[in-house]
PDB file of C-alpha atoms in Angstrom:
ATOM      1  CA  MET A   1      24.508 -93.252  34.401  1.00  0.00           C
ATOM      2  CA  SER A   2      22.763 -91.919  37.449  1.00  0.00           C
ATOM      3  CA  ASP A   3      25.365 -92.725  40.102  1.00  0.00           C
ATOM      4  CA  MET A   4      28.071 -90.047  40.273  1.00  0.00           C
ATOM      5  CA  ASN A   5      30.638 -92.422  41.802  1.00  0.00           C
ATOM      6  CA  GLU A   6      30.145 -94.883  38.963  1.00  0.00           C
ATOM      7  CA  LEU A   7      30.466 -92.091  36.404  1.00  0.00           C
ATOM      8  CA  VAL A   8      33.773 -90.957  37.917  1.00  0.00           C
ATOM      9  CA  GLN A   9      35.052 -94.546  37.975  1.00  0.00           C
ATOM     10  CA  ARG A  10      34.154 -94.922  34.270  1.00  0.00           C
ATOM     11  CA  TYR A  11      35.878 -91.576  33.610  1.00  0.00           C
ATOM     12  CA  LEU A  12      39.082 -92.927  35.176  1.00  0.00           C
ATOM     13  CA  ALA A  13      38.622 -96.196  33.258  1.00  0.00           C
ATOM     14  CA  ALA A  14      38.723 -94.180  30.026  1.00  0.00           C
ATOM     15  CA  TRP A  15      42.076 -92.707  31.078  1.00  0.00           C
ATOM     16  CA  ASN A  16      43.379 -96.217  31.831  1.00  0.00           C
ATOM     17  CA  GLU A  17      42.109 -97.891  28.668  1.00  0.00           C
ATOM     18  CA  THR A  18      45.000 -98.531  26.274  1.00  0.00           C
ATOM     19  CA  ASP A  19      42.992-100.178  23.494  1.00  0.00           C
ATOM     20  CA  ALA A  20      41.941 -97.278  21.258  1.00  0.00           C
ATOM     21  CA  THR A  21      38.678 -98.860  20.086  1.00  0.00           C
ATOM     22  CA  THR A  22      37.584 -99.764  23.609  1.00  0.00           C
ATOM     23  CA  ARG A  23      38.654 -96.347  24.918  1.00  0.00           C
ATOM     24  CA  ARG A  24      36.521 -94.570  22.292  1.00  0.00           C
ATOM     25  CA  ALA A  25      33.536 -96.704  23.351  1.00  0.00           C
ATOM     26  CA  VAL A  26      34.060 -95.731  26.998  1.00  0.00           C
ATOM     27  CA  LEU A  27      34.420 -92.067  26.010  1.00  0.00           C
ATOM     28  CA  ALA A  28      31.091 -92.255  24.137  1.00  0.00           C
ATOM     29  CA  GLU A  29      29.483 -93.756  27.236  1.00  0.00           C
ATOM     30  CA  VAL A  30      30.914 -91.194  29.671  1.00  0.00           C
ATOM     31  CA  PHE A  31      31.283 -87.932  27.701  1.00  0.00           C
ATOM     32  CA  ALA A  32      28.862 -85.796  25.730  1.00  0.00           C
ATOM     33  CA  GLU A  33      29.871 -85.535  22.082  1.00  0.00           C
ATOM     34  CA  ASP A  34      31.048 -81.917  22.423  1.00  0.00           C
ATOM     35  CA  ALA A  35      32.459 -82.217  25.956  1.00  0.00           C
ATOM     36  CA  ALA A  36      35.195 -79.774  26.924  1.00  0.00           C
ATOM     37  CA  TYR A  37      38.321 -80.785  28.865  1.00  0.00           C
ATOM     38  CA  THR A  38      40.749 -78.213  30.257  1.00  0.00           C
ATOM     39  CA  ASP A  39      43.780 -78.641  32.503  1.00  0.00           C
ATOM     40  CA  PRO A  40      47.041 -76.658  32.800  1.00  0.00           C
ATOM     41  CA  LEU A  41      48.600 -78.556  29.878  1.00  0.00           C
ATOM     42  CA  VAL A  42      45.758 -78.906  27.361  1.00  0.00           C
ATOM     43  CA  SER A  43      42.346 -77.612  26.370  1.00  0.00           C
ATOM     44  CA  VAL A  44      40.264 -79.741  23.989  1.00  0.00           C
ATOM     45  CA  ARG A  45      36.661 -80.053  22.899  1.00  0.00           C
ATOM     46  CA  GLY A  46      34.972 -83.230  21.732  1.00  0.00           C
ATOM     47  CA  ARG A  47      35.652 -86.903  22.219  1.00  0.00           C
ATOM     48  CA  ASP A  48      38.313 -87.019  19.492  1.00  0.00           C
ATOM     49  CA  GLY A  49      40.351 -84.332  21.239  1.00  0.00           C
ATOM     50  CA  LEU A  50      39.983 -86.069  24.560  1.00  0.00           C
ATOM     51  CA  ASP A  51      40.940 -89.412  23.021  1.00  0.00           C
ATOM     52  CA  ALA A  52      44.103 -87.867  21.556  1.00  0.00           C
ATOM     53  CA  THR A  53      44.918 -86.275  24.928  1.00  0.00           C
ATOM     54  CA  ILE A  54      44.531 -89.578  26.762  1.00  0.00           C
ATOM     55  CA  ALA A  55      46.694 -91.381  24.188  1.00  0.00           C
ATOM     56  CA  ALA A  56      49.415 -88.731  24.626  1.00  0.00           C
ATOM     57  CA  VAL A  57      49.306 -89.036  28.430  1.00  0.00           C
ATOM     58  CA  GLN A  58      49.547 -92.810  28.155  1.00  0.00           C
ATOM     59  CA  GLY A  59      52.550 -92.408  25.856  1.00  0.00           C
ATOM     60  CA  GLN A  60      54.248 -90.157  28.381  1.00  0.00           C
ATOM     61  CA  PHE A  61      53.350 -92.202  31.478  1.00  0.00           C
ATOM     62  CA  GLY A  62      53.254 -95.756  30.085  1.00  0.00           C
ATOM     63  CA  GLY A  63      52.529 -98.453  32.633  1.00  0.00           C
ATOM     64  CA  LEU A  64      51.046 -96.066  35.201  1.00  0.00           C
ATOM     65  CA  VAL A  65      47.379 -96.165  36.193  1.00  0.00           C
ATOM     66  CA  PHE A  66      44.820 -93.593  37.267  1.00  0.00           C
ATOM     67  CA  SER A  67      42.928 -94.241  40.495  1.00  0.00           C
ATOM     68  CA  LEU A  68      40.521 -92.336  42.667  1.00  0.00           C
ATOM     69  CA  GLY A  69      42.389 -90.472  45.398  1.00  0.00           C
ATOM     70  CA  GLY A  70      39.457 -90.122  47.806  1.00  0.00           C
ATOM     71  CA  ALA A  71      35.714 -89.751  47.959  1.00  0.00           C
ATOM     72  CA  VAL A  72      33.748 -88.132  45.153  1.00  0.00           C
ATOM     73  CA  ASP A  73      32.068 -84.939  46.366  1.00  0.00           C
ATOM     74  CA  ALA A  74      28.997 -84.072  44.328  1.00  0.00           C
ATOM     75  CA  HIS A  75      25.914 -81.916  44.318  1.00  0.00           C
ATOM     76  CA  HIS A  76      23.392 -81.048  41.646  1.00  0.00           C
ATOM     77  CA  ASP A  77      25.150 -81.810  38.359  1.00  0.00           C
ATOM     78  CA  ILE A  78      28.737 -81.225  39.532  1.00  0.00           C
ATOM     79  CA  ALA A  79      31.357 -83.620  40.911  1.00  0.00           C
ATOM     80  CA  ARG A  80      34.825 -82.953  42.258  1.00  0.00           C
ATOM     81  CA  PHE A  81      37.417 -85.577  43.008  1.00  0.00           C
ATOM     82  CA  THR A  82      41.123 -86.162  43.464  1.00  0.00           C
ATOM     83  CA  TRP A  83      42.893 -88.693  41.275  1.00  0.00           C
ATOM     84  CA  HIS A  84      46.294 -90.344  41.435  1.00  0.00           C
ATOM     85  CA  LEU A  85      48.545 -91.520  38.615  1.00  0.00           C
ATOM     86  CA  GLY A  86      51.262 -93.992  39.448  1.00  0.00           C
ATOM     87  CA  PRO A  87      52.292 -97.619  39.558  1.00  0.00           C
ATOM     88  CA  GLU A  88      49.366 -99.741  40.691  1.00  0.00           C
ATOM     89  CA  GLY A  89      49.334 -99.961  44.491  1.00  0.00           C
ATOM     90  CA  ALA A  90      52.311 -97.612  44.911  1.00  0.00           C
ATOM     91  CA  GLU A  91      52.879 -93.933  45.687  1.00  0.00           C
ATOM     92  CA  PRO A  92      51.418 -91.703  42.930  1.00  0.00           C
ATOM     93  CA  VAL A  93      53.772 -89.833  40.619  1.00  0.00           C
ATOM     94  CA  VAL A  94      51.085 -87.289  39.694  1.00  0.00           C
ATOM     95  CA  ILE A  95      48.120 -86.086  41.748  1.00  0.00           C
ATOM     96  CA  GLY A  96      45.313 -84.037  40.294  1.00  0.00           C
ATOM     97  CA  PHE A  97      41.921 -82.638  41.124  1.00  0.00           C
ATOM     98  CA  ASP A  98      39.047 -82.511  38.633  1.00  0.00           C
ATOM     99  CA  VAL A  99      35.669 -80.831  38.594  1.00  0.00           C
ATOM    100  CA  ALA A 100      33.178 -82.403  36.198  1.00  0.00           C
ATOM    101  CA  ALA A 101      29.876 -80.920  35.043  1.00  0.00           C
ATOM    102  CA  ILE A 102      27.225 -83.459  34.108  1.00  0.00           C
ATOM    103  CA  GLY A 103      24.729 -82.786  31.323  1.00  0.00           C
ATOM    104  CA  ASP A 104      21.026 -83.605  31.248  1.00  0.00           C
ATOM    105  CA  ASP A 105      21.833 -86.911  29.519  1.00  0.00           C
ATOM    106  CA  GLY A 106      23.953 -88.037  32.504  1.00  0.00           C
ATOM    107  CA  ARG A 107      27.247 -87.744  30.625  1.00  0.00           C
ATOM    108  CA  ILE A 108      30.125 -85.398  31.393  1.00  0.00           C
ATOM    109  CA  SER A 109      29.873 -82.129  29.479  1.00  0.00           C
ATOM    110  CA  GLN A 110      32.929 -80.377  30.927  1.00  0.00           C
ATOM    111  CA  VAL A 111      36.006 -81.201  33.015  1.00  0.00           C
ATOM    112  CA  LEU A 112      38.203 -78.595  34.658  1.00  0.00           C
ATOM    113  CA  GLY A 113      41.424 -80.222  35.824  1.00  0.00           C
ATOM    114  CA  PHE A 114      44.143 -79.077  38.181  1.00  0.00           C
ATOM    115  CA  LEU A 115      47.546 -80.628  38.843  1.00  0.00           C
ATOM    116  CA  ASP A 116      48.633 -80.707  42.480  1.00  0.00           C
ATOM    117  CA  LYS A 117      51.764 -82.870  42.207  1.00  0.00           C
ATOM    118  CA  VAL A 118      53.742 -83.137  38.978  1.00  0.00           C
ATOM    119  CA  PRO A 119      57.215 -84.603  38.395  1.00  0.00           C
ATOM    120  CA  ALA A 120      59.929 -82.145  37.346  1.00  0.00           C
ATOM    121  CA  GLY A 121      60.200 -81.682  33.619  1.00  0.00           C
ATOM    122  CA  VAL A 122      56.555 -82.366  32.771  1.00  0.00           C
TER     123      VAL A 122
END
């Protein structure tokens, strides 16, 4: 995947995919096998850890969808972007900001995530 915008859209598609088999296929397409993901709530390495994290988030926020919150800003092998989580077409419940490092193979090797808006009790 050479287009950074497309890669970020596929990244968000992985977070939205509720079918476990399809989600694992998207993760294999988008993430390096040993990719690292870190945000304030979790730190995992590898696609299995990321898959489990996504499944847990979907369990907690069922029915909500991730969407791009603005333009993807990228240079070299790094992208940063804001994402929203909420009911489709409505005000987001959660807003976050991710920085993704892209490996030589064009897949994400690391994501550093930040949470800007989080509901109380999360």
